[in-house]
Coordinates of C-alpha atoms in Angstrom, one line a residue:
Chain G
M249 CA -0.4 0.2 0.0
L250 CA 1.2 2.9 -1.1
F251 CA 0.3 6.2 0.9
R252 CA 2.0 9.7 2.7
E253 CA 3.8 9.9 -0.7
P254 CA 5.3 12.8 -0.3
E255 CA 6.2 12.6 3.2
T256 CA 8.1 9.6 2.0
A257 CA 9.8 10.9 -0.2
A258 CA 11.0 13.4 1.6
L259 CA 12.1 11.4 4.2
E260 CA 13.9 9.6 1.4
A261 CA 15.5 12.2 1.0
L262 CA 16.3 13.4 4.3
L263 CA 18.1 10.2 5.2
F264 CA 20.4 10.9 1.7
V265 CA 21.6 14.3 3.2
A266 CA 21.7 13.4 6.7
K267 CA 25.6 13.6 8.3
D268 CA 24.3 12.1 11.1
P269 CA 21.8 10.3 12.1
L270 CA 18.4 11.9 12.4
T271 CA 16.6 10.3 15.3
P272 CA 12.5 9.5 15.0
E273 CA 12.2 13.1 16.3
L274 CA 13.5 15.1 14.3
L275 CA 12.4 13.3 11.8
G276 CA 8.8 13.7 13.8
E277 CA 8.9 17.3 13.8
I278 CA 10.3 18.3 10.2
L279 CA 7.8 16.2 8.5
E280 CA 5.5 17.3 11.3
L281 CA 3.9 13.5 11.8
D282 CA 4.0 11.5 14.8
L283 CA 6.3 9.0 15.9
A284 CA 4.4 5.8 14.9
M285 CA 3.9 7.4 11.4
I286 CA 7.6 8.1 11.0
K287 CA 8.1 4.8 11.9
E288 CA 5.6 3.4 8.8
L289 CA 7.4 5.4 6.8
L290 CA 10.4 3.9 6.8
Y291 CA 9.8 0.4 7.2
E292 CA 8.0 1.8 3.7
L293 CA 11.7 2.7 2.5
R294 CA 12.8 0.1 4.1
T295 CA 10.7 -2.8 2.3
R296 CA 11.5 -0.7 -0.9
Y297 CA 14.5 -1.1 -0.7
A298 CA 14.8 -4.6 0.1
V299 CA 14.6 -5.7 -3.7
D300 CA 18.1 -6.8 -5.7
S301 CA 18.1 -3.8 -8.4
C302 CA 18.1 -1.3 -5.0
G303 CA 22.0 -0.4 -4.2
L304 CA 20.6 1.4 -1.1
T305 CA 20.2 0.4 2.6
I306 CA 19.3 2.2 5.4
L307 CA 21.4 2.1 8.3
E308 CA 20.6 2.6 12.2
I309 CA 23.1 3.7 14.4
N310 CA 22.1 4.9 17.9
G311 CA 19.2 5.3 17.2
G312 CA 19.0 7.3 14.5
F313 CA 19.0 6.8 10.6
K314 CA 20.7 7.7 7.2
L315 CA 21.4 5.9 4.0
G316 CA 24.5 4.1 3.1
T317 CA 25.0 1.9 0.7
K318 CA 24.4 -2.2 0.8
P319 CA 26.9 -4.1 1.5
K320 CA 27.3 -6.7 -1.3
V321 CA 27.9 -3.6 -3.2
A322 CA 31.1 -2.5 -1.7
R323 CA 33.3 -3.7 -3.9
Y324 CA 32.0 -1.6 -6.8
I325 CA 32.8 1.0 -4.7
E326 CA 36.3 0.4 -3.9
I327 CA 36.8 0.4 -7.5
L328 CA 35.6 4.0 -7.7
Y329 CA 37.7 4.5 -5.0
K330 CA 40.6 2.7 -6.3
Q331 CA 41.4 1.7 -3.3
P332 CA 40.5 -2.3 -1.8
A333 CA 39.2 -0.9 1.9
Q334 CA 42.4 -1.9 3.7
A335 CA 41.1 -3.9 7.0
L336 CA 43.3 -2.5 10.1
S337 CA 45.8 -4.3 11.5
N338 CA 45.8 -7.4 14.3
A339 CA 47.2 -4.7 16.5
A340 CA 44.6 -1.6 15.3
L341 CA 41.7 -4.5 16.2
E342 CA 43.1 -5.7 19.8
V343 CA 42.8 -1.9 20.6
L344 CA 39.9 -1.0 19.1
S345 CA 38.3 -4.0 21.4
I346 CA 39.7 -3.0 24.7
I347 CA 38.6 0.8 23.8
A348 CA 34.9 -0.2 22.8
Y349 CA 34.2 -2.7 25.4
K350 CA 36.2 -0.6 28.7
Q351 CA 35.7 3.1 26.9
P352 CA 36.8 5.6 28.5
V353 CA 40.4 4.2 28.3
T354 CA 43.9 5.8 28.6
R355 CA 46.6 5.0 26.4
G356 CA 48.6 3.2 29.1
E357 CA 45.4 1.2 30.4
V358 CA 45.3 -0.3 27.1
D359 CA 49.0 -1.0 27.0
F360 CA 49.1 -2.3 30.1
I361 CA 46.1 -5.0 29.0
R362 CA 47.2 -6.1 26.0
G363 CA 51.1 -5.6 27.9
V364 CA 52.7 -3.6 24.8
Q365 CA 53.3 0.2 23.4
S366 CA 50.0 0.5 21.7
D367 CA 50.6 4.6 20.3
R368 CA 50.9 4.2 16.7
A369 CA 48.1 1.7 16.2
L370 CA 46.1 4.2 18.3
A371 CA 47.7 6.5 15.9
T372 CA 45.7 5.1 13.1
L373 CA 42.4 4.4 14.5
V374 CA 42.1 7.7 15.7
E375 CA 43.3 9.3 11.9
K376 CA 40.5 6.7 10.4
G377 CA 38.0 8.4 12.8
L378 CA 37.1 5.5 14.8
V379 CA 38.3 6.1 17.7
K380 CA 38.3 10.0 18.9
D381 CA 40.0 11.9 22.0
V382 CA 37.1 12.5 24.9
G383 CA 39.0 14.1 27.5
R384 CA 41.4 14.1 30.5
K385 CA 41.2 11.8 33.3
D386 CA 41.4 13.7 36.6
G387 CA 45.0 12.6 37.9
P388 CA 48.6 12.7 37.1
G389 CA 49.7 13.7 34.1
R390 CA 45.9 14.1 33.0
P391 CA 46.1 11.4 30.6
I392 CA 43.6 11.4 27.8
L393 CA 40.5 9.5 27.5
Y394 CA 39.4 7.9 24.3
A395 CA 36.4 6.5 23.2
T396 CA 35.3 5.1 19.9
T397 CA 33.1 6.7 17.2
E398 CA 30.0 6.6 15.4
Q399 CA 32.2 5.8 12.7
F400 CA 33.2 2.9 14.3
L401 CA 29.9 1.7 14.6
L402 CA 29.0 2.0 11.0
H403 CA 32.7 0.6 9.8
F404 CA 31.7 -3.3 11.7
G405 CA 28.1 -2.4 11.5
L406 CA 26.6 -1.8 14.6
R407 CA 23.3 -0.5 15.1
S408 CA 25.0 0.5 18.8
L409 CA 27.0 -0.4 20.8
E410 CA 25.0 -3.0 23.1
D411 CA 25.2 -4.8 19.9
M412 CA 29.2 -5.6 20.8
P413 CA 28.9 -9.2 21.6
D414 CA 29.1 -10.1 25.8
L415 CA 33.1 -10.0 26.4
E416 CA 32.5 -12.7 29.5
A417 CA 34.0 -16.1 29.3
G418 CA 31.6 -18.5 27.3
S419 CA 30.5 -15.8 25.0
F420 CA 32.8 -16.7 22.4
S421 CA 31.9 -20.2 20.9
D422 CA 34.8 -23.0 22.0
D423 CA 35.7 -22.5 17.6
E424 CA 36.0 -19.1 17.9
V425 CA 38.2 -19.5 20.6
A426 CA 40.5 -21.9 18.7
S427 CA 40.6 -20.3 15.4
T428 CA 41.5 -17.1 17.2
L429 CA 44.5 -19.1 18.9
E430 CA 45.1 -21.1 16.2
Chain P
M51 CA 38.7 -7.5 1.1
E52 CA 41.4 -9.9 2.0
R53 CA 43.1 -9.5 5.0
E54 CA 46.9 -8.8 3.6
N55 CA 48.2 -10.4 6.6
T56 CA 45.9 -13.6 6.4
G57 CA 48.6 -16.0 6.2
H58 CA 49.4 -17.1 9.9
Q59 CA 50.9 -20.7 8.5
V60 CA 53.2 -19.4 5.7
E61 CA 54.8 -16.3 7.5
L62 CA 56.8 -16.3 11.3
P63 CA 54.9 -16.3 13.9
A64 CA 54.4 -11.8 14.8
Y65 CA 53.3 -11.6 18.5
Q66 CA 50.7 -8.8 19.5
G67 CA 52.8 -8.7 22.8
P68 CA 54.5 -10.7 25.1
L69 CA 51.3 -12.3 26.7
D70 CA 50.3 -13.3 22.6
L71 CA 53.5 -15.2 23.0
L72 CA 52.1 -17.0 26.6
L73 CA 48.7 -17.2 25.1
T74 CA 50.5 -19.1 21.9
L75 CA 52.5 -21.0 24.0
I76 CA 49.3 -22.4 26.6
Q77 CA 47.4 -23.1 23.6
Q78 CA 50.4 -25.2 22.1
E79 CA 50.8 -27.1 25.3
K80 CA 47.2 -27.9 24.9
V81 CA 46.6 -27.1 29.2
D82 CA 44.1 -25.1 31.0
I83 CA 44.8 -21.6 31.2
Y84 CA 44.2 -22.1 35.1
D85 CA 47.1 -24.9 35.9
I86 CA 50.0 -23.5 33.6
P87 CA 52.6 -26.1 33.8
I88 CA 54.6 -22.7 34.6
A89 CA 58.7 -24.7 34.5
R90 CA 57.8 -26.0 31.2
V91 CA 56.3 -22.8 29.5
A92 CA 59.4 -20.8 31.5
D93 CA 61.1 -22.8 29.1
Q94 CA 59.3 -22.2 26.2
F95 CA 59.5 -18.2 26.5
V96 CA 62.3 -17.7 26.8
E97 CA 63.7 -20.5 24.4
A98 CA 60.6 -18.2 22.3
V99 CA 62.3 -15.0 22.6
R100 CA 65.9 -16.0 21.6
Q101 CA 64.8 -17.6 18.8
M102 CA 62.9 -13.8 18.2
E103 CA 65.9 -12.7 18.8
S104 CA 68.1 -14.3 16.0
M105 CA 66.2 -14.4 13.5
D106 CA 65.9 -9.9 14.1
M107 CA 62.4 -9.0 15.3
E108 CA 61.4 -6.6 17.8
V109 CA 62.0 -7.8 21.2
T110 CA 60.9 -5.4 23.3
T111 CA 61.7 -5.0 27.6
E112 CA 57.7 -6.1 28.0
F113 CA 59.1 -9.5 26.4
L114 CA 62.2 -9.5 29.0
V115 CA 60.6 -8.6 31.7
L116 CA 57.2 -11.3 30.9
A117 CA 60.0 -14.0 30.5
A118 CA 61.9 -12.7 34.0
Q119 CA 58.2 -13.1 36.3
L120 CA 57.9 -16.4 35.0
L121 CA 61.3 -17.6 35.7
Y122 CA 61.3 -16.1 39.1
I123 CA 57.8 -18.1 39.2
K124 CA 59.2 -21.4 38.1
S125 CA 61.6 -20.3 40.8
R126 CA 59.5 -20.1 43.7
E127 CA 57.7 -23.7 42.9
L128 CA 61.2 -25.6 42.9
L129 CA 62.6 -24.3 45.7
P130 CA 61.2 -26.3 48.8
K131 CA 57.7 -26.0 50.2
P132 CA 58.5 -23.4 53.3
P133 CA 55.9 -24.6 56.6
K134 CA 52.2 -23.0 55.7
S135 CA 52.3 -20.8 58.6
E136 CA 55.1 -18.3 56.3
Q137 CA 53.3 -16.0 54.1
N138 CA 55.9 -17.0 51.4
P139 CA 53.6 -18.8 49.3
V140 CA 50.9 -17.2 49.5
E141 CA 52.8 -14.4 47.6
E142 CA 54.0 -17.3 45.2
E143 CA 49.8 -18.1 44.3
D144 CA 49.3 -14.2 44.0
L145 CA 52.1 -13.9 41.1
R146 CA 50.5 -16.9 38.9
Q147 CA 47.3 -15.4 39.7
E148 CA 47.5 -12.3 38.9
L149 CA 49.4 -13.5 35.7
V150 CA 46.1 -15.9 35.0
E151 CA 43.9 -12.9 35.5
R152 CA 45.9 -11.0 32.6
L153 CA 45.9 -13.8 30.7
L154 CA 41.4 -14.4 30.8
A155 CA 41.6 -10.5 30.1
Y156 CA 43.8 -10.3 27.4
R157 CA 42.6 -13.3 25.6
A158 CA 38.5 -12.3 26.2
F159 CA 39.9 -8.8 23.9
K160 CA 41.7 -10.6 21.4
Q161 CA 38.9 -12.7 20.5
A162 CA 36.7 -9.9 21.1
A163 CA 39.0 -8.1 18.0
K164 CA 38.4 -11.4 15.9
V165 CA 34.9 -11.1 16.0
L166 CA 35.2 -7.3 15.4
E167 CA 37.5 -8.3 12.3
N168 CA 34.3 -10.9 11.2
L169 CA 32.1 -7.9 11.2
E170 CA 34.5 -5.9 9.5
T171 CA 33.8 -8.3 6.0
S172 CA 30.4 -8.9 6.6
S173 CA 28.1 -7.1 8.1
G174 CA 30.3 -3.5 7.4
R175 CA 31.4 -2.3 4.4
S176 CA 28.6 -0.2 4.6
Y177 CA 29.9 2.8 2.6
Y178 CA 27.9 6.5 2.8
R179 CA 28.1 10.2 1.7
E180 CA 30.2 12.9 2.1
I181 CA 27.5 15.3 3.6
N182 CA 28.8 19.1 2.4
V183 CA 25.9 20.7 3.9
E184 CA 27.1 24.6 2.7
G185 CA 26.8 23.4 -0.9
L186 CA 23.0 21.8 0.0
L187 CA 22.6 25.1 1.3
T188 CA 23.9 27.3 -1.4
N189 CA 20.5 28.3 -2.3
V190 CA 18.8 28.9 1.0
K191 CA 19.6 32.6 1.1
P192 CA 21.0 33.2 4.8
E193 CA 19.2 35.4 8.0
D194 CA 19.8 38.5 7.9
P195 CA 22.8 38.6 10.5
L196 CA 21.8 42.4 12.2
K197 CA 18.2 41.0 13.1
G198 CA 17.8 43.5 15.5
I199 CA 20.0 45.4 15.9
D200 CA 20.0 49.0 14.8
F201 CA 21.9 52.2 14.7
D202 CA 22.1 53.1 18.6
D203 CA 23.8 49.6 19.6
L204 CA 26.3 50.0 16.7
W205 CA 27.3 53.7 18.6
Q206 CA 27.4 52.2 22.2
A207 CA 29.3 49.4 20.3
F208 CA 31.8 52.3 19.2
C209 CA 31.4 53.8 22.9
R210 CA 33.1 51.1 24.4
V211 CA 35.5 50.2 22.6
I212 CA 36.4 53.8 22.9
E213 CA 36.2 54.6 27.0
R214 CA 38.2 51.0 27.1
A215 CA 40.9 52.5 25.1
E216 CA 40.3 55.8 27.2
K217 CA 41.3 53.7 30.7
G218 CA 44.2 52.2 29.6
E219 CA 44.9 47.9 29.9
E220 CA 44.5 45.9 32.8
I221 CA 47.7 44.1 33.7
R222 CA 46.5 40.6 35.5
Y223 CA 49.2 39.0 37.7
V224 CA 49.2 35.3 36.9
E225 CA 48.9 32.9 39.7
P226 CA 51.8 31.0 39.3
D227 CA 50.7 27.1 39.3
E228 CA 53.0 23.8 38.7
I229 CA 52.8 22.3 35.5
A230 CA 56.1 20.5 34.3
I231 CA 57.2 21.6 31.0
D232 CA 59.2 18.6 30.4
I233 CA 55.1 16.3 30.4
M234 CA 53.7 19.2 28.6
L235 CA 56.2 18.3 25.5
A236 CA 55.3 14.7 25.7
D237 CA 51.5 15.8 25.6
V238 CA 51.9 18.2 23.6
L239 CA 53.3 15.5 20.8
R240 CA 51.2 12.7 21.8
R241 CA 48.4 15.2 20.8
V242 CA 49.8 16.1 18.1
L243 CA 51.5 12.3 16.7
L244 CA 47.8 11.3 16.6
H245 CA 46.3 14.1 14.1
P246 CA 48.9 12.8 11.2
K247 CA 46.7 15.0 9.0
G248 CA 47.2 18.3 10.9
L249 CA 45.9 19.1 14.5
R250 CA 44.3 22.8 14.4
F251 CA 45.8 25.2 16.8
N252 CA 42.4 25.8 18.3
Q253 CA 42.4 22.3 19.4
L254 CA 44.9 22.5 21.4
M255 CA 44.6 24.9 22.8
R256 CA 41.1 24.0 23.6
I257 CA 41.6 22.6 27.1
G258 CA 42.2 23.5 30.7
T259 CA 43.4 26.3 32.9
R260 CA 44.5 29.5 31.3
M261 CA 48.6 28.3 33.2
E262 CA 47.4 24.9 31.0
M263 CA 47.0 27.0 28.0
I264 CA 50.6 29.0 28.5
V265 CA 52.8 26.0 29.3
S266 CA 50.8 23.9 26.2
F267 CA 51.9 27.2 23.8
L268 CA 55.7 27.0 25.2
A269 CA 56.0 23.4 24.5
L270 CA 55.0 23.5 21.0
L271 CA 56.9 26.4 20.2
E272 CA 60.0 24.2 22.1
L273 CA 58.3 21.2 19.6
L274 CA 58.5 23.6 16.0
K275 CA 62.3 24.4 17.3
S276 CA 63.2 20.9 17.4
G277 CA 61.7 20.6 14.4
K278 CA 58.9 17.6 15.7
V279 CA 56.6 19.3 14.8
R280 CA 55.5 21.4 11.4
A281 CA 53.1 24.5 11.1
E282 CA 51.0 25.4 8.3
Q283 CA 48.6 28.5 7.7
V284 CA 46.9 28.2 4.2
T285 CA 46.0 32.1 4.5
L286 CA 45.9 34.7 6.8
L287 CA 42.6 33.8 8.5
S288 CA 42.6 30.6 8.7
E289 CA 43.3 27.7 11.2
I290 CA 46.9 26.8 11.7
M291 CA 47.6 23.4 11.3
L292 CA 50.2 21.3 13.3
Y293 CA 51.7 18.2 11.6
P294 CA 54.1 15.9 13.0
T295 CA 57.5 15.3 11.2
E296 CA 59.2 12.2 10.8
K297 CA 61.4 13.3 13.8
A298 CA 58.2 13.4 15.6
W299 CA 57.7 9.9 15.4
E300 CA 62.1 9.1 16.6
F301 CA 60.9 10.5 19.9
T302 CA 58.2 8.1 19.9
E303 CA 60.5 4.8 19.7
E304 CA 62.8 6.1 21.8
E305 CA 59.8 6.1 24.4
Chain O
M23 CA 11.3 -5.2 -16.9
L24 CA 13.6 -6.0 -14.5
F25 CA 16.6 -7.1 -15.7
R26 CA 20.8 -6.8 -14.5
E27 CA 19.6 -6.9 -10.9
P28 CA 22.8 -6.6 -9.3
E29 CA 24.1 -4.3 -11.5
T30 CA 21.5 -2.1 -11.1
A31 CA 21.9 -2.1 -7.9
A32 CA 25.8 -1.4 -7.7
L33 CA 24.6 1.6 -10.5
E34 CA 22.5 2.8 -7.6
A35 CA 24.7 3.2 -5.2
L36 CA 28.0 4.7 -7.1
L37 CA 25.8 7.3 -7.9
F38 CA 24.4 7.9 -4.4
V39 CA 28.4 8.0 -3.2
A40 CA 29.7 9.4 -6.0
K41 CA 31.4 13.1 -5.1
D42 CA 32.1 14.5 -8.6
P43 CA 29.4 13.5 -11.1
L44 CA 31.0 10.0 -12.6
T45 CA 30.7 9.7 -16.4
P46 CA 28.7 6.4 -18.8
E47 CA 32.0 5.7 -19.5
L48 CA 33.7 4.8 -16.2
L49 CA 30.3 3.4 -14.8
G50 CA 30.9 1.1 -17.7
E51 CA 34.1 0.6 -16.8
I52 CA 34.1 -0.7 -12.7
L53 CA 30.6 -2.6 -13.9
E54 CA 32.0 -4.2 -16.9
L55 CA 28.8 -3.4 -19.3
D56 CA 28.8 -1.8 -22.5
L57 CA 27.7 2.1 -22.7
A58 CA 24.3 1.4 -24.5
M59 CA 23.7 -1.2 -21.5
I60 CA 24.4 2.2 -18.7
K61 CA 22.3 3.9 -20.6
E62 CA 19.3 1.1 -19.9
L63 CA 20.1 0.6 -16.6
L64 CA 20.1 5.1 -15.8
Y65 CA 17.2 4.8 -18.1
E66 CA 15.7 2.0 -15.4
L67 CA 16.7 3.5 -12.5
R68 CA 14.6 7.3 -13.5
T69 CA 11.9 5.0 -13.6
R70 CA 12.0 4.1 -10.6
Y71 CA 12.6 7.5 -9.3
A72 CA 9.7 9.4 -11.4
V73 CA 7.3 8.0 -8.8
D74 CA 6.2 10.7 -6.0
S75 CA 6.9 8.6 -3.2
C76 CA 11.1 8.6 -4.0
G77 CA 12.7 11.8 -3.1
L78 CA 15.8 11.3 -5.2
T79 CA 16.3 12.2 -8.6
I80 CA 19.5 11.6 -11.2
L81 CA 22.1 14.6 -11.4
E82 CA 22.9 15.0 -14.9
I83 CA 25.8 17.3 -15.0
N84 CA 28.0 18.5 -18.0
G85 CA 27.7 15.2 -19.3
G86 CA 27.7 13.4 -15.7
F87 CA 26.0 11.3 -13.3
K88 CA 25.0 11.6 -9.3
L89 CA 22.3 11.6 -6.9
G90 CA 20.5 14.1 -5.2
T91 CA 17.4 15.2 -4.0
K92 CA 14.3 16.4 -5.7
P93 CA 13.4 19.9 -6.1
K94 CA 10.0 19.1 -4.5
V95 CA 11.5 17.8 -0.6
A96 CA 14.5 21.0 -0.5
R97 CA 12.1 22.8 2.0
Y98 CA 12.9 19.8 4.3
I99 CA 16.4 19.6 3.9
E100 CA 16.6 23.4 4.6
I101 CA 14.5 23.2 7.8
L102 CA 16.7 20.4 8.9
Y103 CA 19.7 22.3 8.2
K104 CA 19.0 26.0 8.5
Q105 CA 20.9 27.9 11.3
P106 CA 19.4 29.9 13.2
A107 CA 20.1 33.2 12.5
Q108 CA 23.5 34.0 15.8
A109 CA 23.3 37.0 17.4
L110 CA 26.7 38.9 16.5
S111 CA 28.7 38.6 19.9
N112 CA 30.4 41.8 20.9
A113 CA 33.0 42.4 19.6
A114 CA 31.8 41.5 15.9
L115 CA 29.4 44.5 16.8
E116 CA 32.5 46.7 18.0
V117 CA 34.7 46.0 15.2
L118 CA 31.6 45.9 12.3
S119 CA 31.4 49.9 14.1
I120 CA 34.6 50.9 14.3
I121 CA 34.8 49.5 10.1
A122 CA 31.1 51.7 9.7
Y123 CA 33.1 55.0 11.1
K124 CA 36.7 54.6 9.9
Q125 CA 36.1 52.7 6.6
P126 CA 38.0 52.1 4.8
V127 CA 40.3 50.5 7.6
T128 CA 43.0 47.5 8.1
R129 CA 43.1 45.2 11.0
G130 CA 46.0 46.7 12.8
E131 CA 44.5 49.2 13.2
V132 CA 41.0 48.1 14.3
D133 CA 43.0 46.0 16.8
F134 CA 44.9 48.6 17.3
I135 CA 41.9 50.2 18.5
R136 CA 40.5 47.6 20.4
G137 CA 43.0 47.2 22.5
V138 CA 42.3 43.5 21.1
Q139 CA 43.4 40.5 18.4
S140 CA 40.1 41.0 16.6
D141 CA 41.1 37.9 13.9
R142 CA 38.3 36.4 14.8
A143 CA 35.5 38.9 14.8
L144 CA 36.1 39.7 11.6
A145 CA 36.7 37.2 10.5
T146 CA 32.8 36.4 11.1
L147 CA 31.5 39.4 9.8
V148 CA 33.5 39.0 6.4
E149 CA 31.4 35.3 6.4
K150 CA 28.5 36.5 7.2
G151 CA 28.6 39.0 4.4
L152 CA 28.8 43.0 6.2
V153 CA 32.2 43.6 6.2
K154 CA 34.5 43.1 2.8
D155 CA 37.8 43.6 1.3
V156 CA 38.0 46.4 -0.7
G157 CA 42.1 46.7 -1.6
R158 CA 45.3 47.1 -0.5
K159 CA 47.1 50.1 1.8
D160 CA 49.9 51.5 0.5
G161 CA 53.2 50.6 3.2
P162 CA 55.3 47.7 4.6
G163 CA 53.0 44.8 4.6
R164 CA 50.0 46.3 2.4
P165 CA 47.9 45.3 4.9
I166 CA 43.7 44.7 3.0
L167 CA 41.8 47.1 3.9
Y168 CA 38.2 46.2 5.2
A169 CA 34.7 47.9 4.7
T170 CA 31.4 47.3 5.0
T171 CA 29.5 45.6 2.4
E172 CA 25.5 46.5 0.4
Q173 CA 23.9 44.0 2.8
F174 CA 24.9 46.4 5.7
L175 CA 23.4 49.1 3.7
L176 CA 20.6 47.4 3.9
H177 CA 20.0 46.2 7.0
F178 CA 19.9 49.8 8.1
G179 CA 18.1 51.2 5.0
L180 CA 20.3 53.0 3.6
R181 CA 21.0 54.0 0.1
S182 CA 24.6 54.6 0.6
L183 CA 27.5 55.5 3.1
E184 CA 26.5 59.5 2.6
D185 CA 23.6 59.1 4.6
M186 CA 25.3 57.0 8.1
P187 CA 23.7 58.7 10.4
D188 CA 26.8 61.2 12.5
L189 CA 27.6 59.6 15.7
E190 CA 25.6 61.1 18.3
A191 CA 25.4 64.7 16.0
G192 CA 28.6 65.8 17.6
S193 CA 29.4 64.4 20.0
F194 CA 32.0 62.4 18.4
S195 CA 34.4 64.5 15.8
D196 CA 37.0 63.1 13.5
D197 CA 39.7 65.3 15.8
E198 CA 38.7 62.4 18.2
V199 CA 39.1 59.5 16.5
A200 CA 42.5 60.7 15.3
S201 CA 43.5 61.0 18.6
T202 CA 42.6 57.3 19.7
L203 CA 44.7 56.0 17.2
E204 CA 47.6 58.1 17.9

């Protein structure tokens, strides 16, 4: 069923130009619609995007929405950008996972958990916009505190930090553990 | 998106650090992490570090520290056990316990890193547009920036200027506050290093008290002088951008 | 008729992320399709976007293509991004008053009169179109001269600078201003 066509068009355009993800509340305010209607329209749009001939998708980040491309078309975009997406190094992934779970956290704390210096990996993560400086910790030297960014969520296709798997022992399957340690 | 370093099998194992090496050894031994055969693992650890040295791989002090710690625990275990009333066994247990806890924590994050890596290739890889807000608004007429301002306001502003000019400058004494310049030096350099694409000067000066800003500025001057940091300003009114130089990295490696 | 669904999806995604318009040649190269096919797919996509519930459109610029929003949704985008006019700071107002009465004037002169640096306030005024650079002063460093703009005149309902009212009728002579500048 098609309904509210002008509003659906406006919603799509807003998600298209959104720099930061737009909350349903903000969308409702701009489009002068109530939340239930916004959710309905988002659902409509999602359905429209679900077809195989569509390369776009609605990304949900921290309860907000914006448009992005479907993972299956990624390789074409990488050709356009002339850079095969560079995967993060193991060191960077380790530092990133520590920051993701323990944020906000200082470099010293990351170093301690990993047992090695993490300057370089941390600098790479900041440069890629996956991690940012969020202030300073009280105490000697007032070290900088780091936390993950929205870009981090986007990069890993997470809707929010709650989407991260539990860190407690046993939450990873034995296979995963084995493959990690091999 | 093939990971460049997929070939763990063919490459020499590059350990992320001493904890990584120790975990690998424990895994090879197929023993419970709570029940590490310290004597055997300690010897293997020392042997692995020797091999790394002989292959010119990076052996940082962290490896040596952990090797020493393992050997210490091993030596304690080999000594005849003193009577229970004494405190030594407790200390030995503590060392072991502490090590196990660090290993468990590290292993958990290593596993989490693996999960992230999988996510990166599966659900991630979504691209989005770079949004140029100014471009979007090129056809939008901006609101009058002088809204609500009349000649009287302009006149009042001019009067304030004249009044101040007549009064002369107010001299204020800054309370001394101790911030060691070398701490700030490292601190400023670190922040610049973390922005290889350039740190805005204003951003550097953003945080802290007046004294902190002054000391950061002095530190910055020192870094510019020693050539570890480079400053650029494209046009007169544009922001001053700070960039780390090659020399800046030498510093962190020494550290 | 639906056909070439994966390529259509990829085409859409490419037009979505494109910063500069993409030529059919480049698109053909990336998608490994001939030009006729690219044109066919572009036509398909255009048809899909033609419905009223779609807020996007294919823009053709200098023979290249990219996605944009339909004109009819522009007002919603304006609501999303339009900045409420920020009141001028006291510093900016002071700088503006000096420029208004002493124009053309250099930044150094403004700084001197105010006893403080005026870079930021001046930059704001230039950005807001109230003040503009009108040439350079002879002398060392050839500093830029600033004057008020037409927008400034318009706001105060003036036809030209000559229409500017005197500063509080004689309470402020040129001599006084000059002495301040000494």
